[in-house]
Coordinates of C-alpha atoms and ligand atoms in Angstrom, one line a residue:
M29 CA 20.9 -10.8 5.2
G30 CA 17.5 -10.1 6.7
P31 CA 14.0 -11.0 5.3
G32 CA 14.0 -7.9 3.0
P33 CA 14.8 -5.3 2.0
V34 CA 18.3 -6.5 1.1
N35 CA 21.2 -5.0 -0.9
A36 CA 20.1 -4.1 -4.4
D37 CA 21.9 -5.4 -7.4
P38 CA 24.4 -2.7 -8.6
R39 CA 22.9 -2.9 -12.1
V40 CA 19.5 -1.9 -10.7
L41 CA 21.0 1.1 -8.8
R42 CA 22.8 2.2 -12.0
A43 CA 19.6 1.9 -14.1
M44 CA 17.8 4.1 -11.5
S45 CA 20.3 6.9 -11.9
A46 CA 19.4 7.4 -15.6
Q47 CA 17.9 10.8 -16.7
L48 CA 14.1 11.3 -16.6
I49 CA 12.0 11.5 -19.7
G50 CA 8.5 12.6 -20.4
Q51 CA 5.6 10.2 -19.8
Y52 CA 4.7 10.2 -23.5
D53 CA 8.2 10.2 -24.8
P54 CA 8.3 7.2 -27.2
A55 CA 11.3 5.9 -25.3
M56 CA 9.3 5.9 -22.1
T57 CA 6.2 4.2 -23.6
A58 CA 8.6 1.6 -25.1
Y59 CA 10.2 1.0 -21.7
M60 CA 6.7 0.5 -20.3
N61 CA 5.8 -2.0 -23.0
E62 CA 9.1 -3.8 -22.5
T63 CA 8.6 -3.9 -18.8
M64 CA 5.2 -5.5 -19.2
E65 CA 6.7 -8.2 -21.5
L66 CA 9.6 -8.8 -19.1
Y67 CA 7.3 -9.3 -16.1
R68 CA 5.2 -11.8 -18.2
G69 CA 8.4 -13.9 -18.1
V70 CA 8.9 -13.4 -14.4
F71 CA 5.3 -14.2 -13.5
R72 CA 5.2 -17.0 -16.1
T73 CA 2.1 -15.7 -17.8
S74 CA 0.6 -14.6 -21.1
N75 CA -1.6 -12.1 -19.4
A76 CA -1.7 -8.8 -21.4
A77 CA -2.5 -7.0 -18.2
T78 CA 1.0 -7.3 -16.6
L79 CA 2.3 -4.0 -15.4
L80 CA 3.6 -1.9 -12.4
V81 CA 1.7 -0.3 -9.6
D82 CA 3.7 2.7 -8.2
G83 CA 4.3 2.2 -4.5
T84 CA 5.6 -0.6 -2.3
S85 CA 4.2 -4.2 -2.5
R86 CA 1.3 -3.1 -0.3
A87 CA 0.3 -0.7 -3.1
G88 CA -0.1 -3.7 -5.5
I89 CA -2.1 -5.6 -2.8
E90 CA -4.4 -2.7 -2.2
A91 CA -4.8 -2.1 -6.0
A92 CA -5.7 -5.7 -6.6
I93 CA -8.2 -6.0 -3.7
V94 CA -9.9 -2.6 -4.0
S95 CA -10.3 -3.1 -7.8
L96 CA -11.5 -6.7 -7.7
V97 CA -13.8 -6.4 -4.6
A98 CA -17.0 -4.4 -4.5
P99 CA -18.4 -3.4 -1.1
G100 CA -20.4 -6.4 0.2
D101 CA -18.5 -9.0 -1.8
R102 CA -17.4 -12.0 0.2
V103 CA -13.6 -12.5 0.4
L104 CA -12.0 -15.6 1.9
V105 CA -8.5 -15.2 3.4
P106 CA -6.6 -18.2 4.8
I107 CA -4.2 -16.8 7.3
F108 CA -0.9 -18.5 8.2
G109 CA 1.3 -15.4 9.0
R110 CA 1.4 -11.6 9.2
F111 CA 0.6 -10.9 5.6
G112 CA -2.6 -12.9 5.6
H113 CA -3.8 -10.6 8.3
L114 CA -2.8 -7.7 6.0
L115 CA -4.9 -9.1 3.1
A116 CA -7.9 -9.5 5.4
E117 CA -7.5 -6.0 6.8
I118 CA -7.3 -4.4 3.3
A119 CA -10.3 -6.4 2.1
G120 CA -12.2 -5.2 5.1
R121 CA -11.4 -1.6 4.3
A122 CA -12.5 -2.2 0.7
G123 CA -15.9 -3.0 2.2
A124 CA -15.8 -6.7 1.7
E125 CA -17.5 -9.2 3.9
V126 CA -14.2 -10.9 5.1
H127 CA -14.1 -14.5 6.2
T128 CA -10.8 -15.8 7.6
R129 CA -9.4 -19.2 8.5
E130 CA -6.3 -19.4 10.7
I131 CA -3.6 -21.9 11.4
E132 CA -0.6 -21.7 13.7
W133 CA 2.4 -19.8 12.2
G134 CA 4.9 -22.1 10.6
G135 CA 2.4 -24.3 8.8
V136 CA 0.4 -24.2 5.6
F137 CA -3.2 -25.1 4.7
T138 CA -4.1 -28.3 2.8
S139 CA -5.9 -27.7 -0.5
A140 CA -8.8 -29.7 1.0
A141 CA -9.1 -27.3 3.9
I142 CA -9.2 -24.3 1.6
E143 CA -11.8 -26.0 -0.7
Q144 CA -13.9 -26.8 2.4
A145 CA -13.8 -23.1 3.4
I146 CA -14.7 -22.0 -0.1
V147 CA -17.8 -24.3 0.0
E148 CA -18.8 -22.8 3.4
V149 CA -18.2 -19.2 2.5
K150 CA -18.9 -19.0 -1.2
P151 CA -16.6 -16.1 -1.7
A152 CA -16.2 -13.9 -4.8
L153 CA -12.4 -13.9 -4.2
L154 CA -9.9 -16.1 -2.5
A155 CA -7.0 -14.0 -1.3
V156 CA -4.0 -15.9 0.0
V157 CA -0.3 -15.1 0.5
H158 CA 2.2 -17.4 -1.3
G159 CA 5.5 -17.1 0.7
D160 CA 5.1 -15.3 4.0
T161 CA 8.4 -13.9 5.2
S162 CA 7.0 -13.6 8.7
T163 CA 6.8 -17.4 9.0
T164 CA 9.4 -18.5 6.3
V165 CA 6.9 -20.9 4.7
A166 CA 5.1 -20.9 1.3
Q167 CA 1.5 -22.0 0.9
P168 CA 1.2 -24.5 -2.0
L169 CA -1.0 -22.8 -4.7
D170 CA -0.7 -25.3 -7.5
E171 CA -4.1 -27.1 -6.8
L172 CA -6.1 -24.0 -5.8
G173 CA -6.6 -22.6 -9.2
E174 CA -8.6 -25.6 -10.4
I175 CA -10.6 -25.5 -7.1
C176 CA -11.4 -21.8 -7.6
E177 CA -12.4 -22.3 -11.2
R178 CA -14.8 -25.1 -10.2
H179 CA -16.5 -22.9 -7.6
G180 CA -16.5 -19.7 -9.6
V181 CA -14.1 -17.9 -7.3
L182 CA -11.4 -15.4 -8.4
F183 CA -8.0 -16.3 -7.1
Y184 CA -5.5 -13.7 -5.9
T185 CA -2.1 -14.2 -4.3
D186 CA 0.7 -11.9 -2.8
V187 CA 4.0 -13.3 -4.2
T188 CA 6.1 -10.4 -2.9
A189 CA 8.4 -12.6 -0.8
S190 CA 8.6 -15.6 -3.1
L191 CA 8.7 -14.4 -6.7
G192 CA 12.0 -15.0 -8.4
G193 CA 13.3 -17.3 -5.7
N194 CA 10.7 -20.0 -5.5
A195 CA 8.7 -21.8 -8.2
F196 CA 5.7 -19.7 -9.2
E197 CA 3.4 -20.3 -12.2
M198 CA 0.8 -17.7 -12.8
D199 CA -1.0 -19.4 -15.7
A200 CA -0.3 -23.1 -14.9
W201 CA -1.6 -22.6 -11.4
G202 CA -4.7 -20.8 -12.5
L203 CA -4.1 -17.4 -10.8
D204 CA -6.4 -14.5 -11.6
A205 CA -4.2 -11.8 -9.9
A206 CA -0.8 -11.7 -8.4
T207 CA 1.2 -8.8 -6.9
A208 CA 4.8 -8.5 -5.9
G209 CA 7.5 -6.0 -4.9
L210 CA 11.2 -5.6 -5.8
Q211 CA 12.9 -5.8 -2.4
K212 CA 13.0 -9.5 -1.9
C213 CA 14.2 -12.0 -4.5
L214 CA 14.0 -9.4 -7.4
G215 CA 17.1 -7.5 -6.2
G216 CA 15.8 -4.0 -6.2
P217 CA 14.5 -1.4 -3.7
S218 CA 11.0 -1.2 -2.4
G219 CA 8.7 1.2 -4.3
S220 CA 7.3 -0.6 -7.3
S221 CA 4.8 -3.4 -7.4
P222 CA 4.7 -5.7 -10.4
I223 CA 1.2 -7.1 -10.9
S224 CA -0.5 -9.4 -13.3
L225 CA -4.2 -9.9 -14.0
S226 CA -5.9 -12.7 -15.9
P227 CA -8.5 -11.8 -18.6
K228 CA -11.2 -12.9 -16.1
A229 CA -9.8 -10.4 -13.5
V230 CA -9.6 -7.7 -16.1
A231 CA -13.3 -8.3 -17.1
R232 CA -14.3 -7.9 -13.4
I233 CA -12.3 -4.7 -13.1
E234 CA -13.5 -3.2 -16.4
A235 CA -17.1 -3.8 -15.4
R236 CA -16.5 -1.4 -12.5
K237 CA -14.7 1.2 -14.7
S238 CA -15.6 4.9 -14.3
V239 CA -13.6 7.5 -16.2
E240 CA -12.5 10.7 -14.4
A241 CA -14.5 13.8 -15.3
G242 CA -11.5 15.9 -16.4
I243 CA -10.4 13.4 -19.1
R244 CA -13.7 11.8 -20.0
A245 CA -14.7 11.6 -23.6
E246 CA -18.1 10.9 -25.3
G247 CA -19.3 7.4 -24.4
D248 CA -16.8 6.8 -21.6
A249 CA -18.1 4.9 -18.6
V250 CA -19.4 6.8 -15.6
R251 CA -20.7 4.9 -12.5
D252 CA -22.1 6.0 -9.2
D253 CA -20.3 3.1 -7.4
P254 CA -16.8 3.3 -8.9
I255 CA -13.7 1.5 -7.5
R256 CA -13.2 3.0 -4.1
S257 CA -9.8 4.4 -4.8
N258 CA -8.5 6.7 -7.5
Y259 CA -4.8 6.0 -7.2
F260 CA -5.3 2.2 -7.0
D261 CA -8.1 2.0 -9.6
L262 CA -6.7 -0.7 -11.9
A263 CA -9.2 0.1 -14.6
M264 CA -7.7 3.6 -14.9
I265 CA -4.1 2.2 -14.5
L266 CA -4.8 -0.3 -17.3
D267 CA -6.0 2.5 -19.6
Y268 CA -2.7 4.3 -18.8
W269 CA -0.5 1.3 -19.5
G270 CA -2.6 0.1 -22.4
E271 CA -3.1 1.4 -25.9
K272 CA -5.2 4.3 -24.9
R273 CA -2.4 5.8 -22.8
L274 CA -5.1 7.7 -20.9
N275 CA -3.4 10.0 -18.4
H276 CA -3.6 8.8 -14.7
H277 CA -0.7 9.3 -12.3
T278 CA 2.8 10.2 -13.6
E279 CA 4.6 6.9 -13.8
A280 CA 7.4 6.8 -11.2
T281 CA 10.1 6.9 -13.9
S282 CA 13.2 6.0 -11.8
M283 CA 11.3 3.1 -10.2
L284 CA 10.3 1.9 -13.7
Y285 CA 13.9 1.9 -14.7
G286 CA 14.7 -0.1 -11.5
A287 CA 11.8 -2.5 -11.9
R288 CA 12.7 -3.1 -15.6
E289 CA 16.3 -3.9 -14.7
C290 CA 15.2 -6.3 -11.9
A291 CA 13.2 -8.3 -14.5
R292 CA 16.0 -8.0 -17.1
L293 CA 18.4 -9.6 -14.6
L294 CA 16.0 -12.5 -13.9
V295 CA 15.0 -13.1 -17.5
E296 CA 18.7 -13.1 -18.6
E297 CA 19.6 -15.5 -15.8
G298 CA 16.5 -17.7 -16.6
M299 CA 13.7 -18.1 -14.0
D300 CA 14.6 -21.8 -13.3
A301 CA 18.3 -20.9 -12.8
A302 CA 17.3 -18.0 -10.4
I303 CA 15.1 -20.3 -8.4
E304 CA 17.8 -22.9 -8.2
R305 CA 20.3 -20.2 -7.1
H306 CA 18.0 -19.3 -4.2
R307 CA 17.5 -23.0 -3.4
L308 CA 21.2 -23.6 -3.3
H309 CA 22.2 -20.6 -1.1
G310 CA 19.1 -21.1 1.1
A311 CA 20.1 -24.7 1.7
A312 CA 23.7 -23.8 2.4
M313 CA 22.5 -21.2 5.0
A314 CA 20.1 -23.6 6.6
Q315 CA 22.7 -26.4 6.9
G316 CA 25.2 -23.9 8.2
V317 CA 23.0 -22.6 11.0
A318 CA 22.0 -26.1 11.9
A319 CA 25.7 -27.1 12.2
L320 CA 26.1 -24.2 14.6
G321 CA 23.7 -26.0 16.9
L322 CA 20.7 -23.8 16.0
R323 CA 17.2 -25.2 15.5
I324 CA 15.2 -24.3 12.3
F325 CA 11.7 -23.0 12.6
G326 CA 8.6 -24.1 10.5
D327 CA 7.3 -26.8 8.4
R328 CA 10.4 -28.3 6.6
A329 CA 8.5 -29.5 3.5
H330 CA 7.2 -26.0 2.8
R331 CA 10.1 -23.8 3.7
M332 CA 10.8 -20.9 1.3
N333 CA 14.2 -21.0 -0.4
N334 CA 15.1 -17.4 0.4
V335 CA 14.6 -17.0 4.2
V336 CA 15.2 -19.3 7.1
G337 CA 13.7 -18.9 10.6
V338 CA 16.1 -19.9 13.4
F339 CA 15.2 -20.4 17.1
I340 CA 17.1 -18.1 19.4
P341 CA 18.8 -20.6 21.8
D342 CA 18.1 -20.4 25.5
G343 CA 20.5 -18.1 27.3
V344 CA 21.3 -16.1 24.2
D345 CA 20.1 -12.5 23.9
G346 CA 18.6 -12.3 20.4
D347 CA 18.8 -8.5 20.1
R348 CA 22.4 -8.4 21.3
V349 CA 23.4 -10.9 18.7
R350 CA 21.7 -8.8 15.9
T351 CA 23.3 -5.6 17.2
A352 CA 26.8 -7.2 17.3
L353 CA 26.4 -8.6 13.8
L354 CA 25.4 -5.2 12.5
E355 CA 28.0 -3.2 14.4
D356 CA 31.0 -5.5 14.1
F357 CA 30.3 -7.1 10.8
A358 CA 27.9 -4.7 9.0
I359 CA 25.5 -7.7 8.6
E360 CA 21.8 -7.3 9.3
I361 CA 19.6 -10.3 10.1
G362 CA 15.9 -10.1 10.9
T363 CA 13.8 -10.2 14.1
S364 CA 10.2 -11.4 14.0
F365 CA 6.6 -10.3 14.4
G366 CA 3.7 -11.3 16.5
P367 CA 3.7 -14.7 18.1
L368 CA 7.3 -15.3 16.9
H369 CA 8.7 -12.0 18.3
G370 CA 11.8 -12.7 20.5
K371 CA 11.6 -16.4 19.6
I372 CA 13.3 -16.6 16.1
W373 CA 15.7 -14.7 13.9
R374 CA 15.0 -14.6 10.2
I375 CA 18.0 -14.9 7.9
G376 CA 17.6 -14.1 4.2
T377 CA 19.5 -15.3 1.2
M378 CA 17.8 -13.5 -1.6
G379 CA 18.2 -11.3 -4.7
F380 CA 21.7 -9.9 -4.9
N381 CA 22.5 -11.5 -1.5
A382 CA 21.8 -15.1 -2.7
R383 CA 25.6 -15.5 -3.1
K384 CA 28.2 -17.9 -1.7
D385 CA 30.4 -15.2 -0.2
A386 CA 27.4 -13.6 1.6
V387 CA 26.3 -16.9 3.1
L388 CA 29.8 -18.0 4.3
T389 CA 30.6 -14.5 5.7
T390 CA 27.3 -14.4 7.6
L391 CA 27.9 -17.9 9.1
A392 CA 31.5 -17.0 10.1
A393 CA 30.3 -13.8 11.8
L394 CA 27.3 -15.5 13.5
E395 CA 29.7 -18.1 14.9
Q396 CA 31.8 -15.4 16.6
V397 CA 28.8 -13.6 18.0
L398 CA 27.2 -16.8 19.3
R399 CA 30.5 -17.8 20.9
A400 CA 30.6 -14.5 22.8
E401 CA 27.1 -15.2 24.1
G402 CA 28.3 -18.5 25.6
H403 CA 26.5 -20.7 23.0
R404 CA 28.4 -24.0 22.7
L405 CA 29.4 -24.9 19.2
T406 CA 32.1 -26.6 17.2
A407 CA 34.5 -24.0 15.7
G408 CA 34.1 -23.7 11.9
A409 CA 31.1 -26.0 11.8
G410 CA 28.7 -23.5 10.2
V411 CA 31.0 -22.5 7.3
G412 CA 32.1 -26.1 6.9
A413 CA 28.5 -27.4 6.5
A414 CA 27.7 -24.7 4.0
R415 CA 30.8 -25.5 2.0
D416 CA 29.7 -29.1 1.9
V417 CA 26.4 -28.1 0.4
Y418 CA 28.2 -26.2 -2.3
A419 CA 30.7 -29.1 -2.9
E420 CA 27.7 -31.5 -3.3
A421 CA 26.0 -29.1 -5.8
V422 CA 29.2 -29.1 -8.0
A423 CA 29.7 -32.9 -7.8
Ligands
PLP502 C1 7.8 -8.4 2.6 C2 6.4 -8.6 2.2 C3 5.6 -7.5 1.8 C4 6.2 -6.1 1.8 O1 5.2 -5.1 1.6 P1 5.8 -3.6 1.4 O2 4.6 -2.8 1.1 O3 6.7 -3.7 0.2 O4 6.5 -3.3 2.6 C5 4.3 -7.8 1.4 N1 3.9 -9.1 1.4 C6 4.7 -10.1 1.8 C7 4.1 -11.5 1.7 C8 5.9 -9.9 2.2 O5 6.7 -10.9 2.6

């Protein structure tokens, strides 16, 4: 019950144990096409360029940034948590001239503040995290697409932590690139990064295309300033996933099975229903911990559905609580990074673990462990408050 990874859905684990097939087996290419279509549903997009990058979420981030950004391009990164720093770091390594804006962890930027920064910096790319598990809040993105469009800026977001559990609209919000991972609300293991690119993003990437010598044909593009990574060259990866099926890496077959099953689960459930499930179980967990006398971290209005930050009360040893939960109850909750280290726990309700029994069992266990720490609480209050949330939802 941490901020991810969490238990995978058993259907995903079963899918991943299927036998391997060759990369050009018609069944394999059909799975690839089917996976693209399923993720269009998950990202809510009609983007043809919707596919998987092999590697954890960070692989998708790195592929998007290194492929979209040429050395010397200006990139604007509004930072409100750990993963904003990561976007800035990766853009810097890609040779970008990186401009950051920072606010205190737990809050989000106003659209006006981001537009102001765009006017000041005139970036080629705005790179911003959607939900940041390090702070448990999600940056509203719905107004930023129109702003980017008006200023001629490409718009990229990392939706690893939020996708599938919080509203996200790739096309309606005007995103040019979005990348994710399986180990949060998608109910899978880390190791595959779903990504979607708008036609405008694809045009930018194609303009930088350079085909590898060993597979180059007459007329294929060769550039002396190609994308600064081979593995994460999205122009090459698009040629592999697209009609040309031009060989690049060997698609990570078992991860493809897993990623496909994650998307099948969500599409079968319906994206709206999946988001509502995360909202409900997240609300039950938040009400439950509050009823145990714990204070909730971060901007209430922008809290993510799938993870709650909880202040560690005075006199309670945060690590001892986490250890007791793990050893006595086999329940893991999260610690925190950077400025929040030692100050808050992070408790997740996502993917396969966005379930009533998981929420109630965690609250019951937490009550016992807190009691042993001398924290004053009302017996049964946490489980009771969560059950009230469920009862209201049914009524
Ligand atoms: C959890 C998380 C990641 C994880 O990246 P990995 O490479 O899969 O470890 C990335 N971005 C955000 C916003 C996250 O919350």
